Amino acid sequence: MSDIAVRMLEVDLSTGRSRVLDVTEDAKSYLGGNGLGNKLVWDLVPQGSDPLGPDNILHLGVGPITGLVGCKTSCTFKSPLTGWQARLRSLGISVMS
């Protein structure tokens, strides 16, 4: 994984702005879409923020072997039901693969 650059597209839906971020170092430490999603929610969503407010994020991620043996897509976010971090997983063929 040392030769692979991992990029993430960040889209702010309230302003319509987008930018590409290099998350290579984080991807090495938090392998896969689940781990990286957990870290991003922990780092970017302020404690006590409204899950339905503009401070919440929705991270869509895939695993490191996506395309080789199938696909697992994960969505990570702060849940409006519990106020805690939540995750949704989809296995098989997906739009992101």
Short mmCIF file of N, CA and C in Angstrom, two decimals:
data_model
loop_
_atom_site.label_atom_id
_atom_site.label_comp_id
_atom_site.label_asym_id
_atom_site.label_seq_id
_atom_site.Cartn_x
_atom_site.Cartn_y
_atom_site.Cartn_z
N MET A 1 0.83 -1.20 0.00
CA MET A 1 0.00 0.00 0.00
C MET A 1 0.87 1.26 0.00
N SER A 2 2.18 1.08 0.05
CA SER A 2 3.04 2.26 0.14
C SER A 2 3.09 3.07 -1.15
N ASP A 3 2.80 2.43 -2.29
CA ASP A 3 2.87 3.15 -3.56
C ASP A 3 1.52 3.69 -4.02
N ILE A 4 0.49 3.46 -3.26
CA ILE A 4 -0.85 3.84 -3.66
C ILE A 4 -1.27 5.12 -2.94
N ALA A 5 -1.74 6.11 -3.69
CA ALA A 5 -2.27 7.33 -3.11
C ALA A 5 -3.77 7.15 -2.93
N VAL A 6 -4.25 7.45 -1.74
CA VAL A 6 -5.68 7.31 -1.45
C VAL A 6 -6.26 8.71 -1.34
N ARG A 7 -7.23 8.98 -2.18
CA ARG A 7 -7.86 10.30 -2.21
C ARG A 7 -9.32 10.18 -1.82
N MET A 8 -9.84 11.26 -1.29
CA MET A 8 -11.24 11.32 -0.87
C MET A 8 -11.84 12.60 -1.43
N LEU A 9 -13.03 12.49 -1.97
CA LEU A 9 -13.76 13.66 -2.45
C LEU A 9 -14.64 14.16 -1.32
N GLU A 10 -14.43 15.39 -0.91
CA GLU A 10 -15.25 16.01 0.13
C GLU A 10 -16.20 16.99 -0.55
N VAL A 11 -17.50 16.82 -0.32
CA VAL A 11 -18.52 17.68 -0.91
C VAL A 11 -19.32 18.31 0.22
N ASP A 12 -19.36 19.64 0.25
CA ASP A 12 -20.16 20.38 1.23
C ASP A 12 -21.51 20.66 0.58
N LEU A 13 -22.54 19.95 1.03
CA LEU A 13 -23.85 20.08 0.40
C LEU A 13 -24.53 21.41 0.69
N SER A 14 -24.11 22.09 1.75
CA SER A 14 -24.74 23.38 2.07
C SER A 14 -24.19 24.50 1.18
N THR A 15 -22.95 24.37 0.69
CA THR A 15 -22.38 25.41 -0.17
C THR A 15 -22.19 24.95 -1.61
N GLY A 16 -22.20 23.65 -1.84
CA GLY A 16 -21.98 23.11 -3.18
C GLY A 16 -20.51 23.02 -3.56
N ARG A 17 -19.61 23.30 -2.64
CA ARG A 17 -18.18 23.24 -2.93
C ARG A 17 -17.65 21.82 -2.73
N SER A 18 -16.63 21.49 -3.51
CA SER A 18 -16.00 20.18 -3.35
C SER A 18 -14.49 20.33 -3.45
N ARG A 19 -13.79 19.38 -2.86
CA ARG A 19 -12.33 19.36 -2.95
C ARG A 19 -11.85 17.92 -2.76
N VAL A 20 -10.68 17.65 -3.30
CA VAL A 20 -10.08 16.33 -3.20
C VAL A 20 -9.01 16.38 -2.10
N LEU A 21 -9.09 15.45 -1.16
CA LEU A 21 -8.15 15.39 -0.04
C LEU A 21 -7.30 14.14 -0.14
N ASP A 22 -6.04 14.23 0.23
CA ASP A 22 -5.15 13.07 0.29
C ASP A 22 -5.29 12.45 1.69
N VAL A 23 -5.78 11.23 1.75
CA VAL A 23 -5.97 10.54 3.04
C VAL A 23 -5.11 9.26 3.08
N THR A 24 -3.99 9.28 2.37
CA THR A 24 -3.13 8.10 2.27
C THR A 24 -2.64 7.65 3.64
N GLU A 25 -2.16 8.57 4.45
CA GLU A 25 -1.64 8.20 5.78
C GLU A 25 -2.73 7.63 6.68
N ASP A 26 -3.91 8.23 6.64
CA ASP A 26 -5.03 7.71 7.44
C ASP A 26 -5.45 6.33 6.95
N ALA A 27 -5.44 6.12 5.65
CA ALA A 27 -5.83 4.83 5.09
C ALA A 27 -4.86 3.72 5.49
N LYS A 28 -3.58 4.07 5.67
CA LYS A 28 -2.61 3.08 6.13
C LYS A 28 -2.88 2.67 7.58
N SER A 29 -3.29 3.62 8.40
CA SER A 29 -3.53 3.33 9.81
C SER A 29 -4.91 2.73 10.07
N TYR A 30 -5.90 3.14 9.29
CA TYR A 30 -7.28 2.70 9.48
C TYR A 30 -7.74 2.00 8.20
N LEU A 31 -7.31 0.77 8.03
CA LEU A 31 -7.49 0.03 6.78
C LEU A 31 -8.96 -0.14 6.42
N GLY A 32 -9.30 0.19 5.18
CA GLY A 32 -10.64 -0.05 4.65
C GLY A 32 -11.62 1.07 4.91
N GLY A 33 -12.79 0.95 4.29
CA GLY A 33 -13.83 1.97 4.41
C GLY A 33 -14.38 2.12 5.82
N ASN A 34 -14.52 1.00 6.55
CA ASN A 34 -15.05 1.07 7.91
C ASN A 34 -14.11 1.84 8.84
N GLY A 35 -12.84 1.48 8.83
CA GLY A 35 -11.87 2.12 9.71
C GLY A 35 -11.71 3.60 9.41
N LEU A 36 -11.58 3.93 8.13
CA LEU A 36 -11.43 5.33 7.75
C LEU A 36 -12.69 6.12 8.06
N GLY A 37 -13.85 5.53 7.83
CA GLY A 37 -15.12 6.19 8.16
C GLY A 37 -15.23 6.48 9.65
N ASN A 38 -14.84 5.51 10.49
CA ASN A 38 -14.87 5.72 11.94
C ASN A 38 -13.98 6.89 12.34
N LYS A 39 -12.77 6.94 11.79
CA LYS A 39 -11.84 8.02 12.13
C LYS A 39 -12.39 9.37 11.70
N LEU A 40 -12.96 9.44 10.49
CA LEU A 40 -13.46 10.72 9.99
C LEU A 40 -14.65 11.23 10.80
N VAL A 41 -15.56 10.34 11.17
CA VAL A 41 -16.68 10.77 12.01
C VAL A 41 -16.16 11.26 13.36
N TRP A 42 -15.22 10.53 13.94
CA TRP A 42 -14.64 10.92 15.23
C TRP A 42 -13.97 12.29 15.14
N ASP A 43 -13.21 12.52 14.07
CA ASP A 43 -12.45 13.77 13.93
C ASP A 43 -13.28 14.96 13.45
N LEU A 44 -14.25 14.73 12.57
CA LEU A 44 -14.93 15.83 11.89
C LEU A 44 -16.28 16.23 12.46
N VAL A 45 -16.96 15.32 13.16
CA VAL A 45 -18.29 15.65 13.69
C VAL A 45 -18.13 16.11 15.14
N PRO A 46 -18.47 17.37 15.41
CA PRO A 46 -18.32 17.89 16.77
C PRO A 46 -19.22 17.15 17.77
N GLN A 47 -18.70 16.96 18.96
CA GLN A 47 -19.48 16.31 20.02
C GLN A 47 -20.70 17.17 20.33
N GLY A 48 -21.87 16.54 20.44
CA GLY A 48 -23.10 17.25 20.74
C GLY A 48 -23.79 17.86 19.53
N SER A 49 -23.24 17.65 18.34
CA SER A 49 -23.85 18.23 17.14
C SER A 49 -25.13 17.48 16.77
N ASP A 50 -26.00 18.17 16.05
CA ASP A 50 -27.26 17.60 15.60
C ASP A 50 -26.99 16.60 14.47
N PRO A 51 -27.44 15.33 14.61
CA PRO A 51 -27.22 14.35 13.55
C PRO A 51 -27.86 14.74 12.22
N LEU A 52 -28.89 15.55 12.24
CA LEU A 52 -29.54 15.99 11.00
C LEU A 52 -29.08 17.38 10.57
N GLY A 53 -28.09 17.93 11.28
CA GLY A 53 -27.60 19.27 10.99
C GLY A 53 -26.43 19.26 10.02
N PRO A 54 -25.94 20.42 9.68
CA PRO A 54 -24.87 20.54 8.68
C PRO A 54 -23.50 20.07 9.18
N ASP A 55 -23.33 19.85 10.48
CA ASP A 55 -22.04 19.39 11.01
C ASP A 55 -21.83 17.89 10.83
N ASN A 56 -22.90 17.15 10.59
CA ASN A 56 -22.78 15.70 10.42
C ASN A 56 -22.17 15.40 9.05
N ILE A 57 -21.49 14.25 8.95
CA ILE A 57 -20.95 13.82 7.67
C ILE A 57 -21.57 12.49 7.28
N LEU A 58 -21.51 12.18 6.01
CA LEU A 58 -21.89 10.87 5.49
C LEU A 58 -20.70 10.38 4.69
N HIS A 59 -20.00 9.39 5.24
CA HIS A 59 -18.81 8.86 4.58
C HIS A 59 -19.19 7.59 3.83
N LEU A 60 -18.93 7.56 2.53
CA LEU A 60 -19.13 6.37 1.70
C LEU A 60 -17.75 5.82 1.38
N GLY A 61 -17.48 4.59 1.80
CA GLY A 61 -16.16 4.03 1.59
C GLY A 61 -16.20 2.60 1.10
N VAL A 62 -15.11 2.17 0.51
CA VAL A 62 -14.96 0.79 0.05
C VAL A 62 -13.69 0.20 0.65
N GLY A 63 -13.61 -1.12 0.64
CA GLY A 63 -12.47 -1.81 1.20
C GLY A 63 -11.28 -1.84 0.26
N PRO A 64 -10.12 -2.27 0.77
CA PRO A 64 -8.89 -2.24 -0.02
C PRO A 64 -8.83 -3.26 -1.16
N ILE A 65 -9.65 -4.29 -1.14
CA ILE A 65 -9.61 -5.27 -2.23
C ILE A 65 -10.86 -5.21 -3.10
N THR A 66 -11.54 -4.07 -3.08
CA THR A 66 -12.72 -3.88 -3.92
C THR A 66 -12.34 -4.04 -5.38
N GLY A 67 -13.14 -4.79 -6.09
CA GLY A 67 -12.88 -5.04 -7.51
C GLY A 67 -12.13 -6.32 -7.77
N LEU A 68 -11.45 -6.86 -6.75
CA LEU A 68 -10.73 -8.12 -6.92
C LEU A 68 -11.61 -9.32 -6.60
N VAL A 69 -12.33 -9.25 -5.50
CA VAL A 69 -13.17 -10.37 -5.06
C VAL A 69 -14.57 -9.90 -4.67
N GLY A 70 -15.08 -8.90 -5.31
CA GLY A 70 -16.39 -8.37 -4.96
C GLY A 70 -16.28 -6.96 -4.41
N CYS A 71 -17.29 -6.58 -3.69
CA CYS A 71 -17.30 -5.21 -3.18
C CYS A 71 -18.05 -5.15 -1.86
N LYS A 72 -17.51 -4.41 -0.94
CA LYS A 72 -18.22 -4.09 0.29
C LYS A 72 -18.19 -2.57 0.41
N THR A 73 -19.35 -1.97 0.42
CA THR A 73 -19.47 -0.53 0.55
C THR A 73 -19.97 -0.23 1.95
N SER A 74 -19.38 0.74 2.62
CA SER A 74 -19.84 1.12 3.95
C SER A 74 -20.20 2.60 3.98
N CYS A 75 -21.25 2.92 4.71
CA CYS A 75 -21.67 4.30 4.96
C CYS A 75 -21.53 4.53 6.45
N THR A 76 -20.81 5.55 6.84
CA THR A 76 -20.59 5.86 8.25
C THR A 76 -21.10 7.27 8.52
N PHE A 77 -21.81 7.44 9.65
CA PHE A 77 -22.45 8.71 9.97
C PHE A 77 -22.85 8.73 11.43
N LYS A 78 -23.29 9.88 11.92
CA LYS A 78 -23.85 9.99 13.27
C LYS A 78 -25.34 9.75 13.15
N SER A 79 -25.83 8.77 13.89
CA SER A 79 -27.22 8.33 13.77
C SER A 79 -28.20 9.33 14.39
N PRO A 80 -29.28 9.68 13.68
CA PRO A 80 -30.31 10.52 14.27
C PRO A 80 -31.13 9.77 15.32
N LEU A 81 -31.14 8.44 15.24
CA LEU A 81 -31.91 7.64 16.20
C LEU A 81 -31.24 7.58 17.56
N THR A 82 -29.92 7.35 17.58
CA THR A 82 -29.22 7.15 18.85
C THR A 82 -28.29 8.31 19.22
N GLY A 83 -27.90 9.13 18.24
CA GLY A 83 -26.92 10.18 18.50
C GLY A 83 -25.50 9.64 18.53
N TRP A 84 -25.33 8.35 18.26
CA TRP A 84 -24.03 7.71 18.24
C TRP A 84 -23.63 7.44 16.80
N GLN A 85 -22.40 7.05 16.62
CA GLN A 85 -21.93 6.70 15.29
C GLN A 85 -22.66 5.45 14.81
N ALA A 86 -23.00 5.43 13.53
CA ALA A 86 -23.69 4.28 12.95
C ALA A 86 -23.02 3.92 11.63
N ARG A 87 -23.29 2.69 11.19
CA ARG A 87 -22.68 2.21 9.95
C ARG A 87 -23.69 1.35 9.21
N LEU A 88 -23.68 1.50 7.92
CA LEU A 88 -24.52 0.70 7.02
C LEU A 88 -23.58 0.02 6.05
N ARG A 89 -23.76 -1.29 5.85
CA ARG A 89 -22.89 -2.03 4.93
C ARG A 89 -23.70 -2.66 3.82
N SER A 90 -23.11 -2.69 2.64
CA SER A 90 -23.71 -3.34 1.49
C SER A 90 -22.67 -4.25 0.87
N LEU A 91 -23.05 -5.50 0.63
CA LEU A 91 -22.12 -6.47 0.05
C LEU A 91 -22.56 -6.83 -1.35
N GLY A 92 -21.58 -7.21 -2.18
CA GLY A 92 -21.90 -7.65 -3.53
C GLY A 92 -21.61 -6.58 -4.54
N ILE A 93 -22.36 -6.61 -5.61
CA ILE A 93 -22.18 -5.64 -6.69
C ILE A 93 -22.85 -4.34 -6.28
N SER A 94 -22.11 -3.23 -6.37
CA SER A 94 -22.68 -1.94 -6.01
C SER A 94 -22.28 -0.90 -7.03
N VAL A 95 -22.88 0.26 -6.92
CA VAL A 95 -22.60 1.35 -7.84
C VAL A 95 -21.16 1.83 -7.72
N MET A 96 -20.58 1.74 -6.54
CA MET A 96 -19.22 2.25 -6.31
C MET A 96 -18.14 1.30 -6.81
N SER A 97 -18.47 0.07 -7.18
CA SER A 97 -17.43 -0.89 -7.57
C SER A 97 -16.98 -0.70 -9.00
#
